[in-house]
């Protein structure tokens, strides 16, 4: 049975995928039955028959007219996605948003945010938060661990005589390259530009600036720990 479902998964993903033969049959049947329900839910939410969009239970997706997708898109259960923004949300093929994760494109209705884009084969871990008011872009084959947060705007606070909430924000945006791995509980702040083939260690805080590719960064604030073979 695992071979049968492996074939189905490989055809859907457009790449080879093999299920461990030790996975019990009952688990497989329940898992794929759930995916069928998620697919039907995706059709109801997005009104698209050929995109193969899966939407989990208790997931809320707002402003779907601003969302453009490739094929085989997965929003796990209890996600929150608000695409209201100037550029909307653009997702490549084989995108997945983990359980309880959020993508919020506008922080205030007074000023629309920029939006979010992800390339092909991007995975965002459970309970991650992406604040995309200043714009967030993620390249192909990049994966984010659980509880990763990205904040693409920053509050001004220079004037001590004015409440910080009234001093406005700056928005530089966040850019993450191709084939990157962002470890669990890492925080990426506005103005960060992360190059291709980069690893961000778990718990790191990446502040504004350019981070060259083919390297590992970690710490608070993040600094280069070592180079990777290019």
Tab-separated table of C-alpha atoms in Angstrom:
chain	number	residue	atom	x	y	z
A	1	UNK	CA	0.000	0.000	0.000
A	2	UNK	CA	2.880	2.384	0.736
A	3	UNK	CA	4.057	1.966	-2.874
A	4	UNK	CA	0.626	2.963	-4.179
A	5	UNK	CA	0.453	6.107	-2.054
A	6	UNK	CA	4.096	6.922	-2.821
A	7	UNK	CA	3.218	6.923	-6.517
A	8	UNK	CA	0.249	9.221	-5.910
A	9	UNK	CA	2.375	11.620	-3.850
A	10	UNK	CA	5.168	11.628	-6.444
A	11	UNK	CA	2.765	12.475	-9.251
A	12	UNK	CA	1.184	15.275	-7.231
A	13	UNK	CA	4.515	16.782	-6.165
A	14	UNK	CA	6.210	16.301	-9.566
A	15	UNK	CA	9.215	14.753	-7.815
A	16	UNK	CA	10.012	11.332	-6.394
A	17	UNK	CA	8.577	10.733	-2.930
A	18	UNK	CA	8.780	7.401	-1.110
A	19	UNK	CA	6.692	6.618	1.984
A	20	UNK	CA	8.428	4.478	4.607
A	21	UNK	CA	7.098	0.924	4.200
A	22	UNK	CA	6.753	0.593	8.000
A	23	UNK	CA	3.980	3.208	8.154
A	24	UNK	CA	0.816	1.302	9.196
A	25	UNK	CA	-1.927	0.936	6.605
A	26	UNK	CA	-4.545	2.420	8.927
A	27	UNK	CA	-2.401	5.530	9.388
A	28	UNK	CA	-1.954	5.909	5.626
A	29	UNK	CA	-5.666	5.553	4.939
A	30	UNK	CA	-6.558	8.117	7.592
A	31	UNK	CA	-3.844	10.503	6.390
A	32	UNK	CA	-4.887	10.437	2.742
A	33	UNK	CA	-8.584	10.610	3.611
A	34	UNK	CA	-7.774	13.800	5.505
A	35	UNK	CA	-5.925	15.159	2.470
A	36	UNK	CA	-8.960	14.519	0.286
A	37	UNK	CA	-11.065	16.558	2.716
A	38	UNK	CA	-8.425	19.323	2.745
A	39	UNK	CA	-8.446	19.353	-1.073
A	40	UNK	CA	-12.220	19.717	-1.173
A	41	UNK	CA	-11.965	22.521	1.353
A	42	UNK	CA	-9.326	24.202	-0.836
A	43	UNK	CA	-11.622	24.035	-3.860
A	44	UNK	CA	-14.392	25.714	-1.869
A	45	UNK	CA	-12.101	28.461	-0.567
A	46	UNK	CA	-10.194	29.271	-3.768
A	47	UNK	CA	-12.678	28.158	-6.464
A	48	UNK	CA	-9.840	26.532	-8.432
A	49	UNK	CA	-10.061	22.952	-9.621
A	50	UNK	CA	-6.606	22.340	-11.096
A	51	UNK	CA	-4.261	24.042	-8.605
A	52	UNK	CA	-4.512	21.292	-5.967
A	53	UNK	CA	-4.720	23.601	-2.979
A	54	UNK	CA	-5.167	21.865	0.384
A	55	UNK	CA	-6.706	23.807	3.282
A	56	UNK	CA	-6.705	22.316	6.777
A	57	UNK	CA	-9.449	22.546	9.374
A	58	UNK	CA	-9.898	25.791	11.312
A	59	UNK	CA	-7.687	27.639	8.818
A	60	UNK	CA	-8.731	31.197	7.968
A	61	UNK	CA	-7.724	32.719	4.621
A	62	UNK	CA	-8.701	36.311	3.880
A	63	UNK	CA	-8.684	38.225	0.595
A	64	UNK	CA	-8.152	35.177	-1.650
A	65	UNK	CA	-8.479	37.414	-4.706
A	66	UNK	CA	-4.979	38.706	-3.887
A	67	UNK	CA	-3.422	35.233	-3.744
A	68	UNK	CA	-1.722	33.721	-6.819
A	69	UNK	CA	-0.436	30.171	-6.599
A	70	UNK	CA	1.321	27.431	-8.478
A	71	UNK	CA	0.290	23.816	-7.956
A	72	UNK	CA	0.220	21.611	-4.862
A	73	UNK	CA	-0.209	24.232	-2.146
A	74	UNK	CA	-0.777	23.158	1.457
A	75	UNK	CA	-2.176	25.268	4.287
A	76	UNK	CA	-2.190	23.088	7.396
A	77	UNK	CA	-4.799	23.254	10.147
A	78	UNK	CA	-5.315	26.407	12.230
A	79	UNK	CA	-3.345	28.697	9.906
A	80	UNK	CA	-4.166	32.384	9.460
A	81	UNK	CA	-3.474	34.080	6.119
A	82	UNK	CA	-4.464	37.673	5.342
A	83	UNK	CA	-3.435	38.612	1.798
A	84	UNK	CA	-4.747	42.193	1.882
A	85	UNK	CA	-1.813	44.228	0.499
A	86	UNK	CA	-0.648	46.100	-2.573
A	87	UNK	CA	1.173	43.176	-4.213
A	88	UNK	CA	-0.747	40.336	-2.556
A	89	UNK	CA	0.647	36.845	-2.051
A	90	UNK	CA	2.455	34.871	-4.762
A	91	UNK	CA	3.272	31.212	-4.090
A	92	UNK	CA	5.277	28.873	-6.305
A	93	UNK	CA	4.737	25.144	-6.712
A	94	UNK	CA	4.907	22.804	-3.691
A	95	UNK	CA	4.429	25.474	-1.032
A	96	UNK	CA	3.487	24.432	2.491
A	97	UNK	CA	2.447	26.445	5.550
A	98	UNK	CA	2.704	24.512	8.811
A	99	UNK	CA	0.077	24.089	11.501
A	100	UNK	CA	-0.838	27.273	13.337
A	101	UNK	CA	1.415	29.488	11.186
A	102	UNK	CA	0.418	33.010	10.122
A	103	UNK	CA	1.074	35.252	7.132
A	104	UNK	CA	-0.163	38.813	7.658
A	105	UNK	CA	0.434	41.271	4.836
A	106	UNK	CA	-0.953	44.486	6.330
A	107	UNK	CA	-0.408	45.717	9.874
A	108	UNK	CA	-2.904	48.594	9.703
A	109	UNK	CA	-5.797	49.472	7.428
A	110	UNK	CA	-4.466	53.042	7.392
A	111	UNK	CA	-1.636	51.923	5.087
A	112	UNK	CA	-1.688	48.767	2.982
A	113	UNK	CA	1.353	46.518	3.275
A	114	UNK	CA	3.489	45.285	0.382
A	115	UNK	CA	2.910	41.522	0.489
A	116	UNK	CA	4.616	38.132	0.343
A	117	UNK	CA	6.190	35.962	-2.331
A	118	UNK	CA	7.697	32.475	-2.190
A	119	UNK	CA	9.399	30.452	-4.918
A	120	UNK	CA	9.031	26.755	-5.616
A	121	UNK	CA	9.413	24.097	-2.896
A	122	UNK	CA	9.208	26.470	0.061
A	123	UNK	CA	8.181	25.092	3.452
A	124	UNK	CA	7.267	27.197	6.492
A	125	UNK	CA	7.239	25.441	9.859
A	126	UNK	CA	4.423	25.223	12.375
A	127	UNK	CA	3.526	28.285	14.449
A	128	UNK	CA	5.750	30.606	12.432
A	129	UNK	CA	4.751	34.249	11.946
A	130	UNK	CA	5.457	36.323	8.837
A	131	UNK	CA	4.593	40.013	9.053
A	132	UNK	CA	4.782	41.177	5.443
A	133	UNK	CA	3.851	44.857	5.636
A	134	UNK	CA	7.253	45.875	4.264
A	135	UNK	CA	7.424	42.924	1.904
A	136	UNK	CA	8.946	39.465	2.336
A	137	UNK	CA	10.359	37.383	-0.507
A	138	UNK	CA	11.700	33.838	-0.170
A	139	UNK	CA	13.572	31.998	-2.925
A	140	UNK	CA	13.243	28.446	-4.226
A	141	UNK	CA	13.933	25.391	-2.029
A	142	UNK	CA	14.083	27.350	1.230
A	143	UNK	CA	12.716	25.870	4.443
A	144	UNK	CA	11.791	27.506	7.750
A	145	UNK	CA	11.695	25.638	11.053
A	146	UNK	CA	8.966	25.894	13.664
A	147	UNK	CA	8.278	29.183	15.463
A	148	UNK	CA	10.314	31.293	13.023
A	149	UNK	CA	9.256	34.949	12.946
A	150	UNK	CA	9.856	37.593	10.282
A	151	UNK	CA	9.046	41.271	10.806
A	152	UNK	CA	9.385	43.469	7.712
A	153	UNK	CA	8.718	46.799	9.388
A	154	UNK	CA	10.166	48.608	12.385
A	155	UNK	CA	8.652	51.198	14.728
A	156	UNK	CA	10.266	54.623	14.982
A	157	UNK	CA	11.086	55.659	18.545
A	158	UNK	CA	13.539	58.603	18.360
A	159	UNK	CA	11.164	61.262	19.756
A	160	UNK	CA	10.710	60.636	23.483
A	161	UNK	CA	7.962	63.260	23.604
A	162	UNK	CA	5.666	61.303	21.278
A	163	UNK	CA	4.198	57.871	22.002
A	164	UNK	CA	6.038	55.236	19.969
A	165	UNK	CA	2.771	54.024	18.501
A	166	UNK	CA	2.290	57.460	16.898
A	167	UNK	CA	5.792	57.843	15.417
A	168	UNK	CA	5.161	55.688	12.387
A	169	UNK	CA	7.196	52.832	10.955
A	170	UNK	CA	9.991	52.195	8.482
A	171	UNK	CA	9.757	49.396	5.926
A	172	UNK	CA	12.810	48.041	4.138
A	173	UNK	CA	11.541	44.526	3.517
A	174	UNK	CA	13.121	41.106	3.992
A	175	UNK	CA	14.708	38.995	1.268
A	176	UNK	CA	15.770	35.367	1.663
A	177	UNK	CA	17.608	33.604	-1.157
A	178	UNK	CA	17.398	30.139	-2.667
A	179	UNK	CA	18.213	26.923	-0.822
A	180	UNK	CA	18.292	28.406	2.668
A	181	UNK	CA	17.483	26.803	6.005
A	182	UNK	CA	16.126	29.047	8.768
A	183	UNK	CA	16.320	27.196	12.086
A	184	UNK	CA	13.567	26.945	14.683
A	185	UNK	CA	12.735	30.089	16.675
A	186	UNK	CA	14.987	32.295	14.557
A	187	UNK	CA	13.880	35.927	14.216
A	188	UNK	CA	14.449	37.874	10.986
A	189	UNK	CA	14.080	41.650	11.266
A	190	UNK	CA	13.290	44.351	8.725
A	191	UNK	CA	16.088	45.137	6.285
A	192	UNK	CA	17.710	41.684	6.354
A	193	UNK	CA	18.944	40.311	3.020
A	194	UNK	CA	20.035	36.666	3.232
A	195	UNK	CA	22.010	35.217	0.317
A	196	UNK	CA	21.622	31.838	-1.377
A	197	UNK	CA	22.684	28.572	0.285
A	198	UNK	CA	22.612	30.026	3.781
A	199	UNK	CA	21.856	28.432	7.146
A	200	UNK	CA	20.483	30.520	10.025
A	201	UNK	CA	20.972	28.717	13.341
A	202	UNK	CA	18.046	28.038	15.658
A	203	UNK	CA	17.253	30.979	17.929
A	204	UNK	CA	19.359	33.470	15.973
A	205	UNK	CA	18.276	37.106	15.588
A	206	UNK	CA	19.051	38.422	12.104
A	207	UNK	CA	19.088	42.211	12.064
A	208	UNK	CA	19.110	44.601	9.098
A	209	UNK	CA	21.994	44.141	6.680
A	210	UNK	CA	23.332	41.899	3.929
A	211	UNK	CA	24.300	38.324	4.773
A	212	UNK	CA	26.442	36.706	2.107
A	213	UNK	CA	25.498	33.270	0.821
A	214	UNK	CA	27.196	29.903	1.365
A	215	UNK	CA	27.543	30.527	5.091
A	216	UNK	CA	26.160	29.667	8.532
A	217	UNK	CA	25.007	32.462	10.852
A	218	UNK	CA	24.009	32.246	14.503
A	219	UNK	CA	23.748	34.204	17.731
A	220	UNK	CA	22.112	37.411	18.967
A	221	UNK	CA	22.651	39.406	16.868
A	222	UNK	CA	23.527	36.869	14.196
A	223	UNK	CA	27.121	36.722	13.000
A	224	UNK	CA	28.925	34.503	10.546
A	225	UNK	CA	30.020	31.231	12.137
A	226	UNK	CA	31.542	29.487	9.141
A	227	UNK	CA	31.554	29.306	5.371
A	228	UNK	CA	29.973	26.504	3.382
A	229	UNK	CA	31.573	24.953	0.317
A	230	UNK	CA	30.223	26.832	-2.718
